[in-house]
Short mmCIF file of C-alpha atoms in Angstrom, two decimals:
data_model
loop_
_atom_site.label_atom_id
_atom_site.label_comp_id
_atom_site.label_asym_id
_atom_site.label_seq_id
_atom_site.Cartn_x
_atom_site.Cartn_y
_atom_site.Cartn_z
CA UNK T 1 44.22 70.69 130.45
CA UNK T 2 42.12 68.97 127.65
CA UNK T 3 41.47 70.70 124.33
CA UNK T 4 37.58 70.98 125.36
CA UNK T 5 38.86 73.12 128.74
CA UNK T 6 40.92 75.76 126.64
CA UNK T 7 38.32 76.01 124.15
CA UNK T 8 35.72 77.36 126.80
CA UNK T 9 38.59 79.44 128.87
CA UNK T 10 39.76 81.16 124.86
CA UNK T 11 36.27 82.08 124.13
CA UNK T 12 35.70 83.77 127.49
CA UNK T 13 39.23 85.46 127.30
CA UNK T 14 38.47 87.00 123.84
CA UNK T 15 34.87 87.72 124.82
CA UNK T 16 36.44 90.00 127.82
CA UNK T 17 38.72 91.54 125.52
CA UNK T 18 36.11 93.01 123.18
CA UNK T 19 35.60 90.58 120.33
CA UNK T 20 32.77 90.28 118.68
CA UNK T 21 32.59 86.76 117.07
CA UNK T 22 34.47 83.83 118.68
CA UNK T 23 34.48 80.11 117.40
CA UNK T 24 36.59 77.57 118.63
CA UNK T 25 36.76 74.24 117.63
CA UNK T 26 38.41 70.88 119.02
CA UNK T 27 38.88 68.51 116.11
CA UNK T 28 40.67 64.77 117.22
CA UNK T 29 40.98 61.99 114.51
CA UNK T 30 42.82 59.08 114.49
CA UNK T 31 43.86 57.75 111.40
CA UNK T 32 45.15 54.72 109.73
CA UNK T 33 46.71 53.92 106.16
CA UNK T 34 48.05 51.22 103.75
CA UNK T 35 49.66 51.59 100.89
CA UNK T 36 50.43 48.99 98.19
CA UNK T 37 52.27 48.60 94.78
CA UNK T 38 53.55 45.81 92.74
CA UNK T 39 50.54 43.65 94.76
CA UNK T 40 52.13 44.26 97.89
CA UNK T 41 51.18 46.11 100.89
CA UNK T 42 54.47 48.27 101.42
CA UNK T 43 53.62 51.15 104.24
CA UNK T 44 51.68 50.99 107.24
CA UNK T 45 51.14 54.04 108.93
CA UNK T 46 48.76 54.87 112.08
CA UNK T 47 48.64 58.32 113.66
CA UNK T 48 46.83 60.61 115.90
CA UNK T 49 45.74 64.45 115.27
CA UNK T 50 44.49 66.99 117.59
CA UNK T 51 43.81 70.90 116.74
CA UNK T 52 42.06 73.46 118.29
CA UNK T 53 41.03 76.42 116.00
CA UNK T 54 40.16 80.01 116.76
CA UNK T 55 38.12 82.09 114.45
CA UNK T 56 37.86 86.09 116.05
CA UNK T 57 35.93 88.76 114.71
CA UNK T 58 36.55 92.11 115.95
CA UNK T 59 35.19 95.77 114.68
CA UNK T 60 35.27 93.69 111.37
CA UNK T 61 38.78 92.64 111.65
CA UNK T 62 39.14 89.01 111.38
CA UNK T 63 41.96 86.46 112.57
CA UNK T 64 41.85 82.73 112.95
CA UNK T 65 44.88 80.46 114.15
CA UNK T 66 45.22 76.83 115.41
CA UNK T 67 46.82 75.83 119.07
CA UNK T 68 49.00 72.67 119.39
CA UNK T 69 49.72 73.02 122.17
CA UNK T 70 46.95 72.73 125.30
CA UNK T 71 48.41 73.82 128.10
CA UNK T 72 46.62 76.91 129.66
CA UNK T 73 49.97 79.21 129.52
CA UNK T 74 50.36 78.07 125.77
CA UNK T 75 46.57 78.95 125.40
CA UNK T 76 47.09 82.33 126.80
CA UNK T 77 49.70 83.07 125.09
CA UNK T 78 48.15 82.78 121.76
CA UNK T 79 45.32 84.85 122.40
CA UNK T 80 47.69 87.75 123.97
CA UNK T 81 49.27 87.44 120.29
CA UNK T 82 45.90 87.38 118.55
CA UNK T 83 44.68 90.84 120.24
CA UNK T 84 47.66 92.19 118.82
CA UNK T 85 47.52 91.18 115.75
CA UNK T 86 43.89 92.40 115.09
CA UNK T 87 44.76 95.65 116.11
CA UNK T 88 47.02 96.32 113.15
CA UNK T 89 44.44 94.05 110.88
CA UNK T 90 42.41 95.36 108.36
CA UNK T 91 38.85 95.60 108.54
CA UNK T 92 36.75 93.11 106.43
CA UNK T 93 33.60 95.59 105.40
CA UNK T 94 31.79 92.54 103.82
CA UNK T 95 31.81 90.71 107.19
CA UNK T 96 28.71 90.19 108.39
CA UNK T 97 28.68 87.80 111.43
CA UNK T 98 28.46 83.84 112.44
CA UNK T 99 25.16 82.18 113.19
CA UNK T 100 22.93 82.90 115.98
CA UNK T 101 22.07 79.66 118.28
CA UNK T 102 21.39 77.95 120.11
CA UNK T 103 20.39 74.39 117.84
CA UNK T 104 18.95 71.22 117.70
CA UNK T 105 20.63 68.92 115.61
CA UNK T 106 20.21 65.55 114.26
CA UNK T 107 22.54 62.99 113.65
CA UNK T 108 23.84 61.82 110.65
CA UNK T 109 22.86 58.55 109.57
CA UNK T 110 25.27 55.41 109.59
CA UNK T 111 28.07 58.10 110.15
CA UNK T 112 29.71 55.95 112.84
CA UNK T 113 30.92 52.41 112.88
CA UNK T 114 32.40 50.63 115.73
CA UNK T 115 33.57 48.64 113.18
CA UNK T 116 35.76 50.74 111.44
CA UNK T 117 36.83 52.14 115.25
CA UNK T 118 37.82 48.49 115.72
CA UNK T 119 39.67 47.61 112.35
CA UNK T 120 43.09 47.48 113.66
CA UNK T 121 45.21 44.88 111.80
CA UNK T 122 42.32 43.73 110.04
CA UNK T 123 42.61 46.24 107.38
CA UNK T 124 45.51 44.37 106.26
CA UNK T 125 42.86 41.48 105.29
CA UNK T 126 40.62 43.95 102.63
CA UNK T 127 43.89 44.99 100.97
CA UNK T 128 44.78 41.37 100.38
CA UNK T 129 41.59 40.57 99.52
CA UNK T 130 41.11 43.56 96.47
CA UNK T 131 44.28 42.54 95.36
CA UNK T 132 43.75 39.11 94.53
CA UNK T 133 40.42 39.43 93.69
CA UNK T 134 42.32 42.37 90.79
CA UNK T 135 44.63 39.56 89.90
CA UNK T 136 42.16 36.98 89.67
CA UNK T 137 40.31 38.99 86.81
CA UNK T 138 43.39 39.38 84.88
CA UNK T 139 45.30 42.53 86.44
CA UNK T 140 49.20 41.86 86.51
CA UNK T 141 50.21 44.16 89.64
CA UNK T 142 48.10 46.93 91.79
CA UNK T 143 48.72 50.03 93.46
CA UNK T 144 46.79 52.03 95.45
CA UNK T 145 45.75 53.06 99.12
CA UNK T 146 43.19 52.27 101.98
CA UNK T 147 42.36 54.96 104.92
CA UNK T 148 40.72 54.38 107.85
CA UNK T 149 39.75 57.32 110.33
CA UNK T 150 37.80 58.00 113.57
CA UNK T 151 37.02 61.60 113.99
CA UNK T 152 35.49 63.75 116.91
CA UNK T 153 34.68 67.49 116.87
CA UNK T 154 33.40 69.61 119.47
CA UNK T 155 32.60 73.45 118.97
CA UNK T 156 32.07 76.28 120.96
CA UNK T 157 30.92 80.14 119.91
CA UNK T 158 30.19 83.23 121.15
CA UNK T 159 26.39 82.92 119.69
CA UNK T 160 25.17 80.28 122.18
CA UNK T 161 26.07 76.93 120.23
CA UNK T 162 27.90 74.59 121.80
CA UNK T 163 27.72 71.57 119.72
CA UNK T 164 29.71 68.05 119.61
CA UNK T 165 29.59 65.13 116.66
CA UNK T 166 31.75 61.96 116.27
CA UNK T 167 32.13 60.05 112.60
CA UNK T 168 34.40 57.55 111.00
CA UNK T 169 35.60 57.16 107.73
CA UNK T 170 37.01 54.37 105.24
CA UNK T 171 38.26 55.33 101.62
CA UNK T 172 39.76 52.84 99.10
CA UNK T 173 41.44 53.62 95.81
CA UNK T 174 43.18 50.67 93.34
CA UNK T 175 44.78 51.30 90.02
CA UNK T 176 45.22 47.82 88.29
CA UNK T 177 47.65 47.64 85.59
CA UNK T 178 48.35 45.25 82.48
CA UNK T 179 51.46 47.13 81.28
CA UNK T 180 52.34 50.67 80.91
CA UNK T 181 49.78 52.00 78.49
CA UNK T 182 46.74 49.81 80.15
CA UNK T 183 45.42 50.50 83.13
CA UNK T 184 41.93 50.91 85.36
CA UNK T 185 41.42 52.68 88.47
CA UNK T 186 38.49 52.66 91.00
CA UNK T 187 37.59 54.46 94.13
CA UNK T 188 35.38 54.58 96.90
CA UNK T 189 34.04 55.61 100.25
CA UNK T 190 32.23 54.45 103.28
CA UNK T 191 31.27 55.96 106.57
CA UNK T 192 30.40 52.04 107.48
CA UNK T 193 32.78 49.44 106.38
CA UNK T 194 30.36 46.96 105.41
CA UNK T 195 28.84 49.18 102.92
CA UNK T 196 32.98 49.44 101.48
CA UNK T 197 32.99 46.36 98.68
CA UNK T 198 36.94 46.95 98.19
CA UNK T 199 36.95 43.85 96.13
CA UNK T 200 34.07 44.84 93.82
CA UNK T 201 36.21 48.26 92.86
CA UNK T 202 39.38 45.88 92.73
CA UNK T 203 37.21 43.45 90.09
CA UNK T 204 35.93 46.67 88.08
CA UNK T 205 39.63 48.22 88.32
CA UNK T 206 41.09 45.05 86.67
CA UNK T 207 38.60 44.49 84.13
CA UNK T 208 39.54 48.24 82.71
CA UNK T 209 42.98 47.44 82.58
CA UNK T 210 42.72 44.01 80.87
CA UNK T 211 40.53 45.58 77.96
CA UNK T 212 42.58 48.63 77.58
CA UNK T 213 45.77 46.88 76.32
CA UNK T 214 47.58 47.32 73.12
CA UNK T 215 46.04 50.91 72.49
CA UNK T 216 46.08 53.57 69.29
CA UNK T 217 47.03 56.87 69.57
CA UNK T 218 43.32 59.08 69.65
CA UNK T 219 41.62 61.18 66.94
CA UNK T 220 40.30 64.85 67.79
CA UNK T 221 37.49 66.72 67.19
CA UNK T 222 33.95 66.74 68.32
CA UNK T 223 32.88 63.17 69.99
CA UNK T 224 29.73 62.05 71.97
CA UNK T 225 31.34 60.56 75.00
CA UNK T 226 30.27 57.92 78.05
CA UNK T 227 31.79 59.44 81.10
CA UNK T 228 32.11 56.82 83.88
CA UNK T 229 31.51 58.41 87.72
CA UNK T 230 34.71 58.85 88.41
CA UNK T 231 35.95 61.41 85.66
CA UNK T 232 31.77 62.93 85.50
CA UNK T 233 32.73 63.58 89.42
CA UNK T 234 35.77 65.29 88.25
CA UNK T 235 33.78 67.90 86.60
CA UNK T 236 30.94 68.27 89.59
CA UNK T 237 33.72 68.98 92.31
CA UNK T 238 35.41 71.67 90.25
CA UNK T 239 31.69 72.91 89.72
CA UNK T 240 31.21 72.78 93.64
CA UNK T 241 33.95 75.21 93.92
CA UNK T 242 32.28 77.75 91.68
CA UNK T 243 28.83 77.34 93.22
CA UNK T 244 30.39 78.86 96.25
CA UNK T 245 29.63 82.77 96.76
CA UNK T 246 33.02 83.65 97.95
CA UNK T 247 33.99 82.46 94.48
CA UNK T 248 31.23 84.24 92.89
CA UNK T 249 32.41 87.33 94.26
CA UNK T 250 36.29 86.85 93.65
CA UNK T 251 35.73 86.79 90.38
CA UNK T 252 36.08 82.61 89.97
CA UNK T 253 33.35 81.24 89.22
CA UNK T 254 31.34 80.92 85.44
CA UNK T 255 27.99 80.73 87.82
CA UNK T 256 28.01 84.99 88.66
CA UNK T 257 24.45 86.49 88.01
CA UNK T 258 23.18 83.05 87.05
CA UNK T 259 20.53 82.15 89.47
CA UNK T 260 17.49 81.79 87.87
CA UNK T 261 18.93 80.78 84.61
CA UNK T 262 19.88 77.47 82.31
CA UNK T 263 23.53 76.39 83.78
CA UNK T 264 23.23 72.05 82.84
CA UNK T 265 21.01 69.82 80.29
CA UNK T 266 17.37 69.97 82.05
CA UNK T 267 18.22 66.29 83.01
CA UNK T 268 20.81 67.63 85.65
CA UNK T 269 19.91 68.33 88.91
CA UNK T 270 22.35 68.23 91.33
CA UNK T 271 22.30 68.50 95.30
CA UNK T 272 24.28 69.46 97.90
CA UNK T 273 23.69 67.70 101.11
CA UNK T 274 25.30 67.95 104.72
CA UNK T 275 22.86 65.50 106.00
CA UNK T 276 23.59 62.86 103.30
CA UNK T 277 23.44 59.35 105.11
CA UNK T 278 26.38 57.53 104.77
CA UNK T 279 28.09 60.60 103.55
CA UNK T 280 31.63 61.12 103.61
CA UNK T 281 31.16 65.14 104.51
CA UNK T 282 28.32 64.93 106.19
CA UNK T 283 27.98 65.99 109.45
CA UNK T 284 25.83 67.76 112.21
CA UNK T 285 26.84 71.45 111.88
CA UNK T 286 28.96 73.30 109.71
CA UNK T 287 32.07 75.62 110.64
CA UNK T 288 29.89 77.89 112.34
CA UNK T 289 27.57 75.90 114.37
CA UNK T 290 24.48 75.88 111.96
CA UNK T 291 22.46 72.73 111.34
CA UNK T 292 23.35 71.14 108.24
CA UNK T 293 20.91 70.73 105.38
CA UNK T 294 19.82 69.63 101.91
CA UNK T 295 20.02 72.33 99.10
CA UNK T 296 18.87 72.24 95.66
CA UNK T 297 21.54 73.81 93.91
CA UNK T 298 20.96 72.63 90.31
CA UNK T 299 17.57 71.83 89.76
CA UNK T 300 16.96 70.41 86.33
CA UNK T 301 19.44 72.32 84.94
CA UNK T 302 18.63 75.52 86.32
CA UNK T 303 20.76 76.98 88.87
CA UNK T 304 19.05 77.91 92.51
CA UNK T 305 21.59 79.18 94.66
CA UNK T 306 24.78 79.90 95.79
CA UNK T 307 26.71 78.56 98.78
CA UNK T 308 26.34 80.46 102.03
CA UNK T 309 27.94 80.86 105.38
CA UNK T 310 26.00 83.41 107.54
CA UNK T 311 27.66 86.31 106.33
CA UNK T 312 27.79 85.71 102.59
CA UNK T 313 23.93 85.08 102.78
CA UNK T 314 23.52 88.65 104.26
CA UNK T 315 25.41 89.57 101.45
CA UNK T 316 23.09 88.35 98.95
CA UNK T 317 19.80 88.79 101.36
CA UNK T 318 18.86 85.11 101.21
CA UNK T 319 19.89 82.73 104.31
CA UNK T 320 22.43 80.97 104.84
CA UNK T 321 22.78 76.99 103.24
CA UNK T 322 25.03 75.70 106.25
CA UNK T 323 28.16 75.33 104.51
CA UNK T 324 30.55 77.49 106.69
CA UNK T 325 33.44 77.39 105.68
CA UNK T 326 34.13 80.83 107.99
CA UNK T 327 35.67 82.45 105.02
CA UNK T 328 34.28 80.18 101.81
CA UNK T 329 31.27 78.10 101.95
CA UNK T 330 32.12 74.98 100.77
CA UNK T 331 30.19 71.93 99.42
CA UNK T 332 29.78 68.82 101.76
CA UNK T 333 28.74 66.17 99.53
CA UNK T 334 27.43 67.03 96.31
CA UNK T 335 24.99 64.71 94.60
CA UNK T 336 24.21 64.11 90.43
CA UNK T 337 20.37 62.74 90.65
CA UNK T 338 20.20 59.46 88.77
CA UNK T 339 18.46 59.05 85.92
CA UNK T 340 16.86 56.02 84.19
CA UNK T 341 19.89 54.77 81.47
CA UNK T 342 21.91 51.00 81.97
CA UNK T 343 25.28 51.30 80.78
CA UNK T 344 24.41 49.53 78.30
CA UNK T 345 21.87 51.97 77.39
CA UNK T 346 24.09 54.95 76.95
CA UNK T 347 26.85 53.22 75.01
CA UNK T 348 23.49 52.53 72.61
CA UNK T 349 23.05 55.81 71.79
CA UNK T 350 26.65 56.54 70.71
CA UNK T 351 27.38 55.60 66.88
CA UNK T 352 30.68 56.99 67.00
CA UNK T 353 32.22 58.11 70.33
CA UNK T 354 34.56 57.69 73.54
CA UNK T 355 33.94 55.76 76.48
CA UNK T 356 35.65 57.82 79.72
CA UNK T 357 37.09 55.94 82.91
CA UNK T 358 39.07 58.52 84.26
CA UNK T 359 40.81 62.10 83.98
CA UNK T 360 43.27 64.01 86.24
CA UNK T 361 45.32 67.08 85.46
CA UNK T 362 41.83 69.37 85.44
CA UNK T 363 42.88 72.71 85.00
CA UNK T 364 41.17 75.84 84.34
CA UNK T 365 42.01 78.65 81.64
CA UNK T 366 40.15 81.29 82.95
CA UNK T 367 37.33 80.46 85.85
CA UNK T 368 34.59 83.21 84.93
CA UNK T 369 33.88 81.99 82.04
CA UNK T 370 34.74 77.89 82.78
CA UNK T 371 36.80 77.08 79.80
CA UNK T 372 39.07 74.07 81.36
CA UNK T 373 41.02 71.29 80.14
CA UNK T 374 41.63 67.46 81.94
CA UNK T 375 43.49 64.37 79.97
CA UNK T 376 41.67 60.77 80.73
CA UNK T 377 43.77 58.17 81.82
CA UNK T 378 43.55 54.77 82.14
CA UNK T 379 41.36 53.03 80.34
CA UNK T 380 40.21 54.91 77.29
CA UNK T 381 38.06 53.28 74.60
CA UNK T 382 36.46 53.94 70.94
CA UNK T 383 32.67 53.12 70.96
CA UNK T 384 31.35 52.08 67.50
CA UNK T 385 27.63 51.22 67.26
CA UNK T 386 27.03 51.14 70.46
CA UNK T 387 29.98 49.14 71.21
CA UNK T 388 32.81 49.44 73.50
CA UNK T 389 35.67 49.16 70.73
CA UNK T 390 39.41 49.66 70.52
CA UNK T 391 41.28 51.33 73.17
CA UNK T 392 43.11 54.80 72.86
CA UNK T 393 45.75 57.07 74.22
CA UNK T 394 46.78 60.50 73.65
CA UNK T 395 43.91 63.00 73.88
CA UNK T 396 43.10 65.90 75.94
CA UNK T 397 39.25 67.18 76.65
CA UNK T 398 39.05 71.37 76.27
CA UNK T 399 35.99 72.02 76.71
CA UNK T 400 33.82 74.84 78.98
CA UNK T 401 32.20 73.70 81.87
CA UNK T 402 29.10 75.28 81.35
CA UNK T 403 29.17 74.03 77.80
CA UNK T 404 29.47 70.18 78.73
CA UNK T 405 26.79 70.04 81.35
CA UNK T 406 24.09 71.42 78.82
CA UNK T 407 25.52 68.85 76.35
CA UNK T 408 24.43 65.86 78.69
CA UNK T 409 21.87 63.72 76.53
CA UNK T 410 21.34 61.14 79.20
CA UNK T 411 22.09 60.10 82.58
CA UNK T 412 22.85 56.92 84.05
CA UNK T 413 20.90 54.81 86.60
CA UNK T 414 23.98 53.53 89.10
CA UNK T 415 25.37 56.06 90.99
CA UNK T 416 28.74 55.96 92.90
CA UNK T 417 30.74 57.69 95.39
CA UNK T 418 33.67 58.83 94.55
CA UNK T 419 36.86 60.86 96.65
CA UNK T 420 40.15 61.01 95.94
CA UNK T 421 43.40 63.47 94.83
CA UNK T 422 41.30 64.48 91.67
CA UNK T 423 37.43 64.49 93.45
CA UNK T 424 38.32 66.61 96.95
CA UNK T 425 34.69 67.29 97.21
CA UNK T 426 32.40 63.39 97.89
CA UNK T 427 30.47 63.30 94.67
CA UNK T 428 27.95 60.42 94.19
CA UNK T 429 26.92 60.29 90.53
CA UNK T 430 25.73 57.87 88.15
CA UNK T 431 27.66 57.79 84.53
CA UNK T 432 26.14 60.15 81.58
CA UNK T 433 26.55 60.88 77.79
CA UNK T 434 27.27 63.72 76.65
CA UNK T 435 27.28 64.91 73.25
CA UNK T 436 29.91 66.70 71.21
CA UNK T 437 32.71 66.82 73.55
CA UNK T 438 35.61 68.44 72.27
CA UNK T 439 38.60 66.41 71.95
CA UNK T 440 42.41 67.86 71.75
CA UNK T 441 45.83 67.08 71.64
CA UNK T 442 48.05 67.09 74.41
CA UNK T 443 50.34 69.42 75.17
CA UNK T 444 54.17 68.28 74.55
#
């Protein structure tokens, strides 16, 4: 039977049975990936993914599980072993139900792209491309990876939603290097390929590298520092997670009993939007069925609300912002508002600081209160006068989250989108100063 058959013949089963709640969801995607080092393309990969989740609710008790397999027998099977499981399940006394349909929905703008459905081979030719356009501007070898995906998702609950949406997907990451100790990475995504200028992010990537060689070992202490979108991003996903309210209430996130209040610099305001065109996350409906929207979460610098799924927003008798997640809203695609500063402009205003190009290894200390730690990579520079100067290695950022984003003096007027292994949230944010960053060692 298809996926779309067992989804409608599980919800009825469970319904019978006494549940309460019932979601299912058919999710197919087919995917492609390159990956390249040492300026050639060395894996090719293509494959195809289908899952059908179940999310039950009953008397409280709550159980979800995937199927695999689609045959009807299989399908029964799984339920049989789901009715017994909830029986010996705990109940969940914060639950508080899924959204009530049924919805109209609208659909996402440039979210599809017969082009990118069409790519086949051709993908091999924007790989090639980045990577001589790196070399061209001085990079001496390349590594990195380009994904391709077309996606379909079709969901059915026991509230009267029934609810289908189709999107594809292209995401490009290059690291350009000059020897060990110089290097430049770049990222980006695209729902439409033409929108995707690989060899723009390959020309940026190189450009790092080139003027990051022969670097000094850092100095610490307080410096006023130009973060580039890609590390800022860094900071905005990890501030996603705590804007959630299942983090709120676990006791994760710095944000508790903060609406209302001063969380960034009154020149931050940042958005989460489901409905974002040309966004990565966007998409019709979230886990549970419900419309996606725009919310306000940061608005210039004060904090507005939390996440919400249906039954968190009960919770905290407000609504719900569409970002089921059926345990843990989530944020779609979070968005830093521009502001009206060049580049050029915010490396002006520093006398004596750091220029930023990229971090990884963010960790938190303790998540209430925000204090975290990241080390930038790649290219790493001094800025004297306004100047990008000499190039650096060995420092660490400690720092509270909370901290930094009131510290932002100015915000850039290019924004970017950036995903990756470091940014799992899409972020699209322009580059911004901010002052008195506290620089560390690293750890041995």
């Amino acid at each position: 039977m298809e996926p779309e058959e067992i989804s409608s013949h599980v919800l009825n089963k469970l319904l019978k049975a006494g549940a309460d709640d019932v979601i299912v969801s058919v999710s197919r995607q087919e995917s492609s990936q390159i990956k390249f080092s040492n300026n050639l393309i060395n894996a090719t990969k293509t494959w195809e993914n289908i899952d059908l989740g179940i999310f039950m609710a009953l008397k409280k008790k709550i159980v979800l599980t995937n199927i695999k397999d689609f045959s009807l027998s299989a399908a029964d099977d799984v339920v049989n072993k789901l009715l017994k499981f909830v029986k010996s399940a705990s109940p969940n006394s914060e639950y508080a139900g899924i959204a009530k349909g049924p919805f109209s929905y609208k659909e996402v703008e440039d979210g599809y792209d017969r082009k990118i459905v069409s790519l086949g081979d051709n993908t091999i030719d924007y790989v090639e491309k980045a990577i001589n356009k790196a070399l061209e501007n001085g990079a001496k070898r390349t590594a990195g990876v380009f994904e391709n995906s077309v996606a379909n998702v079709s969901l059915l609950t026991s509230n009267e939603i029934k609810a289908s949406d189709k999107g594809t997907h292209s995401y490009f990451s290059i690291r350009a290097f000059n020897d060990k100790y110089a290097s430049g990475q770049k990222v980006g995504f695209s729902r439409m390929i033409n929108l995707l200028d690989v060899e723009k992010l390959a020309e940026e990537a190189a450009l790092i590298s080139k003027q990051s060689l022969n670097p000094k070992h850092g100095k610490f202490g307080k410096f006023d520092v130009v973060f580039e979108p890609l590390p800022f991003a860094n900071i905005i996903d990890n501030l996603g997670g705590a804007m959630s309210a299942f983090s709120v209430e676990a006791g994760l996130s710095c944000l508790k009993d903060m609406i209302g209040k001063q969380v960034a610099n009154k020149r931050i305001t940042i958005i989460d939007d489901g409905t974002l065109k040309n966004g990565f996350n966007s998409s019709k409906f979230d886990a549970e069925g419900a419309p996606t929207q725009r919310n306000i979460m940061v608005d210039n610098g004060v904090l507005k609300t939390y996440l919400h799924n249906t039954s968190t927003a009960k919770r905290f008798n407000t609504k719900t912002t569409a970002n089921a997640g059926l345990l843990s809203p989530e944020p779609t695609n979070l968005i830093v508002e521009k502001g009206n500063f060049s580049k050029q402009e915010l490396f002006e205003q520093v006398k004596n600081g750091l220029y930023i190009t990229n971090v990884w290894y963010t960790r938190f200390q303790n998540y209430n209160t925000g204090d975290f730690s990241t080390i930038p990579r790649d290219g790493i520079f001094m800025i004297k006068n306004g100047k990008i100067g000499q190039p650096i290695k060995g420092i660490r950022i400690s720092e509270n989250i909370l901290n930094l984003l009131k510290n932002v003096a100015a915000v850039g007027e290019m924004p970017e989108r950036v995903i990756g292994w470091e940014v799992e949230t899409p972020v699209v944010s322009p580059a911004v100063l901010v002052k008195d960053v506290n620089v560390t060692r690293p750890l041995d």
